[in-house]
mmCIF file of C-alpha atoms in Angstrom:
data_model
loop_
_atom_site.group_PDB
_atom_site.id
_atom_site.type_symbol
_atom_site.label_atom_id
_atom_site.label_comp_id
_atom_site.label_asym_id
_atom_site.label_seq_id
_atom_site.Cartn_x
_atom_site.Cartn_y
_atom_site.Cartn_z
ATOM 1 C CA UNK P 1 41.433 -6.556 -35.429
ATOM 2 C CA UNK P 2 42.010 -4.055 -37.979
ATOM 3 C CA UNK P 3 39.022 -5.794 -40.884
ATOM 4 C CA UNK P 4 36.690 -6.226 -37.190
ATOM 5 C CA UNK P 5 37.122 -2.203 -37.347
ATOM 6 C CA UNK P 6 37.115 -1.627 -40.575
ATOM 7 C CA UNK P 7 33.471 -3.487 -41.008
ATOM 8 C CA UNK P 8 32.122 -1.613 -37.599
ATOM 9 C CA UNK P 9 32.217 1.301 -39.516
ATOM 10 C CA UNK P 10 31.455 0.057 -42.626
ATOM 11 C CA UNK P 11 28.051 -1.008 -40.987
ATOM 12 C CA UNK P 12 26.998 1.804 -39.083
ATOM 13 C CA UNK P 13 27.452 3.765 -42.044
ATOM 14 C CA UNK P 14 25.269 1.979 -43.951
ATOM 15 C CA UNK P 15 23.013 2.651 -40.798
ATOM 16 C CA UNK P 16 21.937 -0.579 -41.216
ATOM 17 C CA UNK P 17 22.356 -1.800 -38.233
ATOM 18 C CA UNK P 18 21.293 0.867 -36.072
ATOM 19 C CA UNK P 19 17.390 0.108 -37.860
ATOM 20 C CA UNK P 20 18.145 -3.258 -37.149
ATOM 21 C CA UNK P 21 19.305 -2.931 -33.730
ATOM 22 C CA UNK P 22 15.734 -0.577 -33.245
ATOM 23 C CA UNK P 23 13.473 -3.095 -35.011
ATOM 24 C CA UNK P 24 14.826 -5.823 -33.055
ATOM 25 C CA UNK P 25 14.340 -4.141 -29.415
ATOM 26 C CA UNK P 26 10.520 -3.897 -30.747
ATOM 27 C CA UNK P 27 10.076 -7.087 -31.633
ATOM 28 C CA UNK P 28 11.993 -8.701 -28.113
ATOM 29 C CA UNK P 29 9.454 -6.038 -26.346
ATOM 30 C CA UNK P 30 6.396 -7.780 -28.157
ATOM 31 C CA UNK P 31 7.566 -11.023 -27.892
ATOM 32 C CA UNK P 32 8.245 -10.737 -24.425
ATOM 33 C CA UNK P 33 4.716 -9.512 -23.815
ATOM 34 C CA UNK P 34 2.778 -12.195 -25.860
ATOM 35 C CA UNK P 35 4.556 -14.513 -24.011
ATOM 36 C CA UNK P 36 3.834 -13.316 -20.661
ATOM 37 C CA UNK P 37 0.163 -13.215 -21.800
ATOM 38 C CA UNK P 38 0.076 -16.443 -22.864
ATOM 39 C CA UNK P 39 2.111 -17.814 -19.559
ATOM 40 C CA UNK P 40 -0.946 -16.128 -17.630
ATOM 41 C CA UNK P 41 -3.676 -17.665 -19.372
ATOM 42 C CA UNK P 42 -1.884 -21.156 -19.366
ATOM 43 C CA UNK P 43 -1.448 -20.648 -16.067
ATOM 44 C CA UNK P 44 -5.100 -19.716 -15.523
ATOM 45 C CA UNK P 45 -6.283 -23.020 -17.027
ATOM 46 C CA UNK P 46 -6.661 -25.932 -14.960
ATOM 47 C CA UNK P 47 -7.348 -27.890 -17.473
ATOM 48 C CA UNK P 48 -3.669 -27.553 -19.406
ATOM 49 C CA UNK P 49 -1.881 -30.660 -20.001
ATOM 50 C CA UNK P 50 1.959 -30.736 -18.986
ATOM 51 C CA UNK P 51 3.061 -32.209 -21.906
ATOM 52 C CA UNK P 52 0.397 -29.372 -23.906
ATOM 53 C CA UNK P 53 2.357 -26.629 -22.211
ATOM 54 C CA UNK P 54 5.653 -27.875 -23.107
ATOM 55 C CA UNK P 55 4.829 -28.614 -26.627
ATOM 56 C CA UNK P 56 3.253 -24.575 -26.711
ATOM 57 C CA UNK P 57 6.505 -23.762 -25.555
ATOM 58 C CA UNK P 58 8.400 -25.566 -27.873
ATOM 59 C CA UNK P 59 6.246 -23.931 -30.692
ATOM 60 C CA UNK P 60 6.642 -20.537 -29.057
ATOM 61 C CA UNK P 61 10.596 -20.681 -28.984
ATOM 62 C CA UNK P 62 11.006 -22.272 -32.459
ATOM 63 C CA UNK P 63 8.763 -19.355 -33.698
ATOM 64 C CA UNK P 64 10.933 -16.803 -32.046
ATOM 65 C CA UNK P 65 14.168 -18.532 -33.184
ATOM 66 C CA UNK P 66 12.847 -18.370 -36.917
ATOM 67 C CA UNK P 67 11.640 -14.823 -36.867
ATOM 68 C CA UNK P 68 15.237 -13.831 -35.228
ATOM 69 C CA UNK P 69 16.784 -15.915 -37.980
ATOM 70 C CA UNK P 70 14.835 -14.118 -40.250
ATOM 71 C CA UNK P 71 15.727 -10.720 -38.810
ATOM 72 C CA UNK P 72 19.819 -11.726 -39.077
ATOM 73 C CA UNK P 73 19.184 -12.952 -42.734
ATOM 74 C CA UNK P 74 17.807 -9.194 -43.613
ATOM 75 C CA UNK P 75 20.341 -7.615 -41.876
ATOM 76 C CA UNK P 76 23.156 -10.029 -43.798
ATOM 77 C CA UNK P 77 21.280 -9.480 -47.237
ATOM 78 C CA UNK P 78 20.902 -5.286 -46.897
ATOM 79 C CA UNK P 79 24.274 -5.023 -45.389
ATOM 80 C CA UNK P 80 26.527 -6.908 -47.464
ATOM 81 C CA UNK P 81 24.431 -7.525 -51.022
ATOM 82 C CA UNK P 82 27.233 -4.282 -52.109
ATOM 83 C CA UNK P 83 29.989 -5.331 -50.606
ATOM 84 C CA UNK P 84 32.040 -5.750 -53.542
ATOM 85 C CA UNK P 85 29.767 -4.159 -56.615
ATOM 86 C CA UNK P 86 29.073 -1.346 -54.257
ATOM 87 C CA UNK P 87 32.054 -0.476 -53.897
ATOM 88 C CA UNK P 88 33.256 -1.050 -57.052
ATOM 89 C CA UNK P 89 30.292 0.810 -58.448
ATOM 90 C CA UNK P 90 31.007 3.884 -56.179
ATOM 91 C CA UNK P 91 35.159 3.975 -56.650
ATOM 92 C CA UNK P 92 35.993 3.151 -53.196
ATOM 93 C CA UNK P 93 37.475 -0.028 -54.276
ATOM 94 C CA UNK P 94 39.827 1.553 -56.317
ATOM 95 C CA UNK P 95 41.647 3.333 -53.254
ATOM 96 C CA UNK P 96 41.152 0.535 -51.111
ATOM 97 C CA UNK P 97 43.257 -1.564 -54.256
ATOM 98 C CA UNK P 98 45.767 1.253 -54.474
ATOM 99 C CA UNK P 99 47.197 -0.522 -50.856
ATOM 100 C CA UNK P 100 49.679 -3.439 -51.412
ATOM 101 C CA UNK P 101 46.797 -5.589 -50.294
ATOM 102 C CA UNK P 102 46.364 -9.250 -52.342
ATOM 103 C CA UNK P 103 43.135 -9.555 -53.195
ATOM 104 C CA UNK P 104 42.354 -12.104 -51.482
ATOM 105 C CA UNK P 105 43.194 -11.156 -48.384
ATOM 106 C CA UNK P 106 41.314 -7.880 -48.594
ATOM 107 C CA UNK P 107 38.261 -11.113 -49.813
ATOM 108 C CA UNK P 108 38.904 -12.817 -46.730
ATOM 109 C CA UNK P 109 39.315 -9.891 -44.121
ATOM 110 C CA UNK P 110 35.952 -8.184 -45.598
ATOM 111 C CA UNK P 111 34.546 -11.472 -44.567
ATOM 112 C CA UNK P 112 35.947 -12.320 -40.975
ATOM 113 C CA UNK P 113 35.296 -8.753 -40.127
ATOM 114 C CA UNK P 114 31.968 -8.157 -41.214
ATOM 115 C CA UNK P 115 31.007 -12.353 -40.022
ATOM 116 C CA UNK P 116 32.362 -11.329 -36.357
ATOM 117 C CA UNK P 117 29.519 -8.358 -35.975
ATOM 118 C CA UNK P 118 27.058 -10.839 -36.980
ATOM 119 C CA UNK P 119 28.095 -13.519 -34.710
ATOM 120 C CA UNK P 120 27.589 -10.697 -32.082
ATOM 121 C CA UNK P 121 24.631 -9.633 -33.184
ATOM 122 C CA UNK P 122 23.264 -13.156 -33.680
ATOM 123 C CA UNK P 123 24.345 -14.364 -30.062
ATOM 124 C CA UNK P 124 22.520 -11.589 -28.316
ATOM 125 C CA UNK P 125 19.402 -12.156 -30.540
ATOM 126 C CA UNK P 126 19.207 -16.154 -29.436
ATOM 127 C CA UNK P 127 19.885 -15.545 -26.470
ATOM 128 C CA UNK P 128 17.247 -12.513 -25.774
ATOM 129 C CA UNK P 129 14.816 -15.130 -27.214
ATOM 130 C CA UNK P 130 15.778 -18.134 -25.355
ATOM 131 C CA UNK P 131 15.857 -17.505 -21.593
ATOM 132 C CA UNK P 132 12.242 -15.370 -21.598
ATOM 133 C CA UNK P 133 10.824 -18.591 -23.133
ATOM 134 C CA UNK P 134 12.735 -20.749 -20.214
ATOM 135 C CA UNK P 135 11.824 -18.489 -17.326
ATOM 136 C CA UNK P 136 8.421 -17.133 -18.417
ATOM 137 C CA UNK P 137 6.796 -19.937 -20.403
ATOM 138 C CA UNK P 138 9.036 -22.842 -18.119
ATOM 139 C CA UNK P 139 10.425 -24.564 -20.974
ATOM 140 C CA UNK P 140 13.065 -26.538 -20.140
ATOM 141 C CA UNK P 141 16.632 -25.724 -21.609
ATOM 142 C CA UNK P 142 19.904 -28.092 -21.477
ATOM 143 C CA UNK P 143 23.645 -26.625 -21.312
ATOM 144 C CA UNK P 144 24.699 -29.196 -24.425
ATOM 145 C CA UNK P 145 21.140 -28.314 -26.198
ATOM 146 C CA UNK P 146 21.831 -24.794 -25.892
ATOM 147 C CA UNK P 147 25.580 -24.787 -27.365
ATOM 148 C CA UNK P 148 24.824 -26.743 -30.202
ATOM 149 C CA UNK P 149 21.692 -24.713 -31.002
ATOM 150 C CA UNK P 150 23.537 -21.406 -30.624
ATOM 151 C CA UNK P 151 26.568 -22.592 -32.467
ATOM 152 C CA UNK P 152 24.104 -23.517 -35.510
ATOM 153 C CA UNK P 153 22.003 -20.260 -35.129
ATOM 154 C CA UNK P 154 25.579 -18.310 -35.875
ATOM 155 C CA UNK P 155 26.564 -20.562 -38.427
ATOM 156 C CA UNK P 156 23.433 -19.488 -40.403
ATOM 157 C CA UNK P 157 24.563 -15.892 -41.254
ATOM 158 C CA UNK P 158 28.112 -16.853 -41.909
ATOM 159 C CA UNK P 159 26.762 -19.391 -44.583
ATOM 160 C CA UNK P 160 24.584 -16.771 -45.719
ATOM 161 C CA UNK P 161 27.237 -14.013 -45.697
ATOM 162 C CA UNK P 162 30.131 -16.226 -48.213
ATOM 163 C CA UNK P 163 27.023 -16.847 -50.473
ATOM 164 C CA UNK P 164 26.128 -13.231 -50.533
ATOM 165 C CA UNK P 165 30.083 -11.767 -50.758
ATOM 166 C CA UNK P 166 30.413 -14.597 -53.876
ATOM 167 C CA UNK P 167 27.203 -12.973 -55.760
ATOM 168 C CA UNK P 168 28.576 -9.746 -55.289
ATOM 169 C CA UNK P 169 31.479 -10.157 -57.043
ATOM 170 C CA UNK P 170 28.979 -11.482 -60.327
ATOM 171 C CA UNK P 171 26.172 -9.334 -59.640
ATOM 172 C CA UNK P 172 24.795 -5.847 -59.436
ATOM 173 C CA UNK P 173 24.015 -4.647 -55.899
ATOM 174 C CA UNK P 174 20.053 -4.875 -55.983
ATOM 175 C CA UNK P 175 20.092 -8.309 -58.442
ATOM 176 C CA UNK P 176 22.085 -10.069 -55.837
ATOM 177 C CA UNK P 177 20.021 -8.942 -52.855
ATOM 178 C CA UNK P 178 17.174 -10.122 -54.923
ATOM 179 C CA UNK P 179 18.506 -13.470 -56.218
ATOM 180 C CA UNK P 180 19.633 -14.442 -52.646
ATOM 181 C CA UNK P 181 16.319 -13.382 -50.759
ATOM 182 C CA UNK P 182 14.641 -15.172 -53.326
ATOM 183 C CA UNK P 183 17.068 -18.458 -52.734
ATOM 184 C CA UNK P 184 16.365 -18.479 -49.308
ATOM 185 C CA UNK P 185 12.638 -17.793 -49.675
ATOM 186 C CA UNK P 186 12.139 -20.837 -52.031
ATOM 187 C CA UNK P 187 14.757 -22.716 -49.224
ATOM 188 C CA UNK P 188 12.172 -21.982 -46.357
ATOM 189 C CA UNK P 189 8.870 -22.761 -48.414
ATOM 190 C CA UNK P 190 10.039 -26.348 -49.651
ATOM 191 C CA UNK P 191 11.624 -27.044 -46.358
ATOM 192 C CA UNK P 192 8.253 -26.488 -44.144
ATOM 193 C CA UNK P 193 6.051 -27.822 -46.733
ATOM 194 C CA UNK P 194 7.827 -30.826 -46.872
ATOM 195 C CA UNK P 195 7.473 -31.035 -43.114
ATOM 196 C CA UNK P 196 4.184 -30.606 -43.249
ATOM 197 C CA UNK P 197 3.046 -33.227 -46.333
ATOM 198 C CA UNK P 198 5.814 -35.861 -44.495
ATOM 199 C CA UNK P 199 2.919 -35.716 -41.381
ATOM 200 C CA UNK P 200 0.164 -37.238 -44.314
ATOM 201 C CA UNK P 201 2.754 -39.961 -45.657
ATOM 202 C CA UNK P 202 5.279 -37.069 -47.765
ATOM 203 C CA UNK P 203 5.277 -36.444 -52.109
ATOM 204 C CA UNK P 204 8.288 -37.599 -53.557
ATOM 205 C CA UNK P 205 8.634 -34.340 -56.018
ATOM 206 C CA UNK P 206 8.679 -31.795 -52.945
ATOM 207 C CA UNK P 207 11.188 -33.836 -51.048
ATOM 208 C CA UNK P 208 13.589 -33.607 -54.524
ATOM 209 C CA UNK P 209 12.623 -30.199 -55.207
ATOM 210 C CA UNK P 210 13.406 -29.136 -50.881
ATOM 211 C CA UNK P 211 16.831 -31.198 -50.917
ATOM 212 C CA UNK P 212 18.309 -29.293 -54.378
ATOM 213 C CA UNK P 213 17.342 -26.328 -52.739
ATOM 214 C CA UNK P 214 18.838 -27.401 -49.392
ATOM 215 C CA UNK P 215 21.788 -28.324 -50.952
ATOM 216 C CA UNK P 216 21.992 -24.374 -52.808
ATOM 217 C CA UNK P 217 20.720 -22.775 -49.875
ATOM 218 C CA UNK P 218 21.373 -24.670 -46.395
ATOM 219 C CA UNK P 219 20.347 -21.959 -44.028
ATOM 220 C CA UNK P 220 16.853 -23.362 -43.842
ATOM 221 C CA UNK P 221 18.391 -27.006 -43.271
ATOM 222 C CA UNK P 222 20.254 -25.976 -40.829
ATOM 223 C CA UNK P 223 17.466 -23.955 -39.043
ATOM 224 C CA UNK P 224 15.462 -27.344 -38.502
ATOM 225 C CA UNK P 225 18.508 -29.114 -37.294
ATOM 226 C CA UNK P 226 18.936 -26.577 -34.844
ATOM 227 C CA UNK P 227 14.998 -26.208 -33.501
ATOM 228 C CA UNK P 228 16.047 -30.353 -33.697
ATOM 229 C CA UNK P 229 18.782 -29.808 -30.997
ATOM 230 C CA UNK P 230 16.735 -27.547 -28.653
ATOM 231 C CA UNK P 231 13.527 -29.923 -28.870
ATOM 232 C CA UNK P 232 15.709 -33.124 -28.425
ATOM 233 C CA UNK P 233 17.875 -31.596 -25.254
ATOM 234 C CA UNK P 234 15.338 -32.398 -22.426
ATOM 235 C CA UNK P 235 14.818 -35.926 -24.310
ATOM 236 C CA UNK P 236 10.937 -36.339 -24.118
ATOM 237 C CA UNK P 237 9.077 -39.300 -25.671
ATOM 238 C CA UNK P 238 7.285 -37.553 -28.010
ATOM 239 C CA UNK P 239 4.443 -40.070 -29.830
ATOM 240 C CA UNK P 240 4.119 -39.121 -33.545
ATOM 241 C CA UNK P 241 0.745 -37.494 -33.026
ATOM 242 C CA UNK P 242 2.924 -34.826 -30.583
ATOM 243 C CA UNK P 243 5.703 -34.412 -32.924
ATOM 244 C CA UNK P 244 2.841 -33.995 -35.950
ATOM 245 C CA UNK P 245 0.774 -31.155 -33.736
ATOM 246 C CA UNK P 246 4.292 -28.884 -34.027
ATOM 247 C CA UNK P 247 3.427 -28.019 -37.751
ATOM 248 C CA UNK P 248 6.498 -27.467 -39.659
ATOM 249 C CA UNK P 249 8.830 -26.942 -36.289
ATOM 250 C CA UNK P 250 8.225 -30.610 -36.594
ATOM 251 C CA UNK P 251 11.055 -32.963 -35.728
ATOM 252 C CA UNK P 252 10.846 -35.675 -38.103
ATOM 253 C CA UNK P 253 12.082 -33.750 -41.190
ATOM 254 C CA UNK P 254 15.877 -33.240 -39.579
ATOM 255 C CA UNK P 255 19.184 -33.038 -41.960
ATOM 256 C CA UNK P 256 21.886 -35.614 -40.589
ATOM 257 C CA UNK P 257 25.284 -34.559 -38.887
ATOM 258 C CA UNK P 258 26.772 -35.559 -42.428
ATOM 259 C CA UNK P 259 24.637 -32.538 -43.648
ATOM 260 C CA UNK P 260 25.865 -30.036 -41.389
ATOM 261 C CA UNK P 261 29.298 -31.175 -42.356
ATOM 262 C CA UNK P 262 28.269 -30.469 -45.970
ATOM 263 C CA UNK P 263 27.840 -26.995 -45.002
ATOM 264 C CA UNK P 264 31.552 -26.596 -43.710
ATOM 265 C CA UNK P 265 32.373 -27.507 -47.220
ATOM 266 C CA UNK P 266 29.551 -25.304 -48.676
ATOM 267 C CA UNK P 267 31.592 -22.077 -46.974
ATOM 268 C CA UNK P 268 34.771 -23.158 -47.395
ATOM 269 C CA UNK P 269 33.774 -23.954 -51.083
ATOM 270 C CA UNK P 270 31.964 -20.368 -51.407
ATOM 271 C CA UNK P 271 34.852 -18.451 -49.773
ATOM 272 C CA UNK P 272 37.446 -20.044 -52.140
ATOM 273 C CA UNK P 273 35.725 -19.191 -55.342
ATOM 274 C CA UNK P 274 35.315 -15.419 -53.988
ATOM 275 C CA UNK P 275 38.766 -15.069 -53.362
ATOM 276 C CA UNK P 276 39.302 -16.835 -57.159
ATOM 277 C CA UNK P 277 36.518 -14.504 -58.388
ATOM 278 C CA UNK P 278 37.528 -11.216 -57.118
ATOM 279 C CA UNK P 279 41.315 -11.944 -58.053
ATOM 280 C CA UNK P 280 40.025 -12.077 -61.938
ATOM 281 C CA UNK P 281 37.680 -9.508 -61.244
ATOM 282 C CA UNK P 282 38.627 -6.282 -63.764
ATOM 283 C CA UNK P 283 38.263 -3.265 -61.820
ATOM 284 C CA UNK P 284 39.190 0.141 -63.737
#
């Protein structure tokens, strides 16, 4: 309870979140409203297909889940690219040291405490975009859809959050926010352009180039396992030209359950070679 505390006020310090918090009540607001437009004038048109409306939907909530993914990746990169350099740049490590803390453990606690907030955070962000998309737009949502997509959408920014604690103990502040931002850019451009060239028969080079990445940087991976889930839970027959008409929220371009697993390694991988790191780390 004590690192849970410790990173509260660590992060409303930083007044990070409180911007975040701001920015993301004016986004739900707007997305709220285009989608109560759009539920009008689908509702308006005799002409709309079921299956249209539900693939709209679809689109709609895998948009929403990937701009709220991208919110909790901005909040995770401003709020913890200094967690350790910061800190170490500004002193306050020292008298945090000065405590007959091991290292690791003050690694570890940083990590569970600052990783619960963002679970938080992250859980009220899916949700707030979930059910207006199931009671506005109708789209369908399953109780074992939902848990495995939420439980995916939180594991995101706790991937994200050992790979950005690990660079901190190499790298500067800003070069770490820079070098991770620019990870998970390259992560989500490969990932969605492979989606999209798979739907005209795929290039070999992108798929190499999107699974290295993947494979550095899983948060994208594990964002189109998780639109996978949602799209999967009310088990429609959806004919390839369907699935195609989705764009990149396609699912045809899904990492396996084997994948996901790789990403329990990934952390536990990341998190071990912080603690290793940040034990050798010279701090005077």
């Amino acid at each position: 309870m004590i690192w849970i505390a410790f990173a509260g006020k660590e992060l409303l310090r930083k007044k990070v979140v409180l911007v975040a918090i701001a920015l993301t009540l004016v986004y739900l607001t707007l997305f709220c409203y285009g989608l109560t437009r759009m539920a009008q004038e689908g509702n308006g048109d005799a002409g709309m297909a079921q299956m249209g409306g539900l693939i709209g939907g679809m689109i709609l909530m895998s948009l929403g889940l990937l701009f709220a993914g991208m919110i909790v990746t901005f909040l995770v990169l401003f709020a913890t690219m200094g967690t350790i350099s910061g800190e170490v740049e500004n002193g306050l490590m020292l008298a945090v040291l000065a405590r007959p803390i091991p290292r690791w453990k003050l690694y570890l606690g940083k990590y569970l405490g600052t990783g619960f907030w963002l679970v938080v955070y992250s859980t009220v962000l899916f949700f707030a975009i979930l059910l207006p998309v199931h009671f506005i737009a109708h789209m369908p949502l399953y109780s074992g859809a939902m848990l495995k997509a939420w439980l995916l959408f939180i594991w995101m920014p706790l991937l994200l959050l050992a790979l950005t604690m690990l660079g901190s103990v190499y790298l500067p502040m800003l070069g770490n926010g820079v070098a991770c931002a620019m990870l998970y850019g390259m992560s989500m451009f490969t990932g969605f352009a492979e989606t999209l060239f798979n739907a005209s028969g795929g290039n070999e080079a992108l798929s190499s180039s999107s699974l290295i990445l993947s494979l550095v940087m899983p948060i994208n991976a594990v964002f189109s396992r998780l639109t996978y889930e949602i799209i999967n839970g009310p088990d429609l027959p959806l004919l390839p030209d369907m699935a195609n008409a989705m764009g990149p929220f396609s699912p045809t371009n899904v990492p396996s359950p084997a994948f996901i697993v790789y990403t329990v390694v990934y952390l536990v991988v990341l998190l071990a070679l912080g603690c290793r790191a940040f034990k050798r780390k010279e701090i005077a």
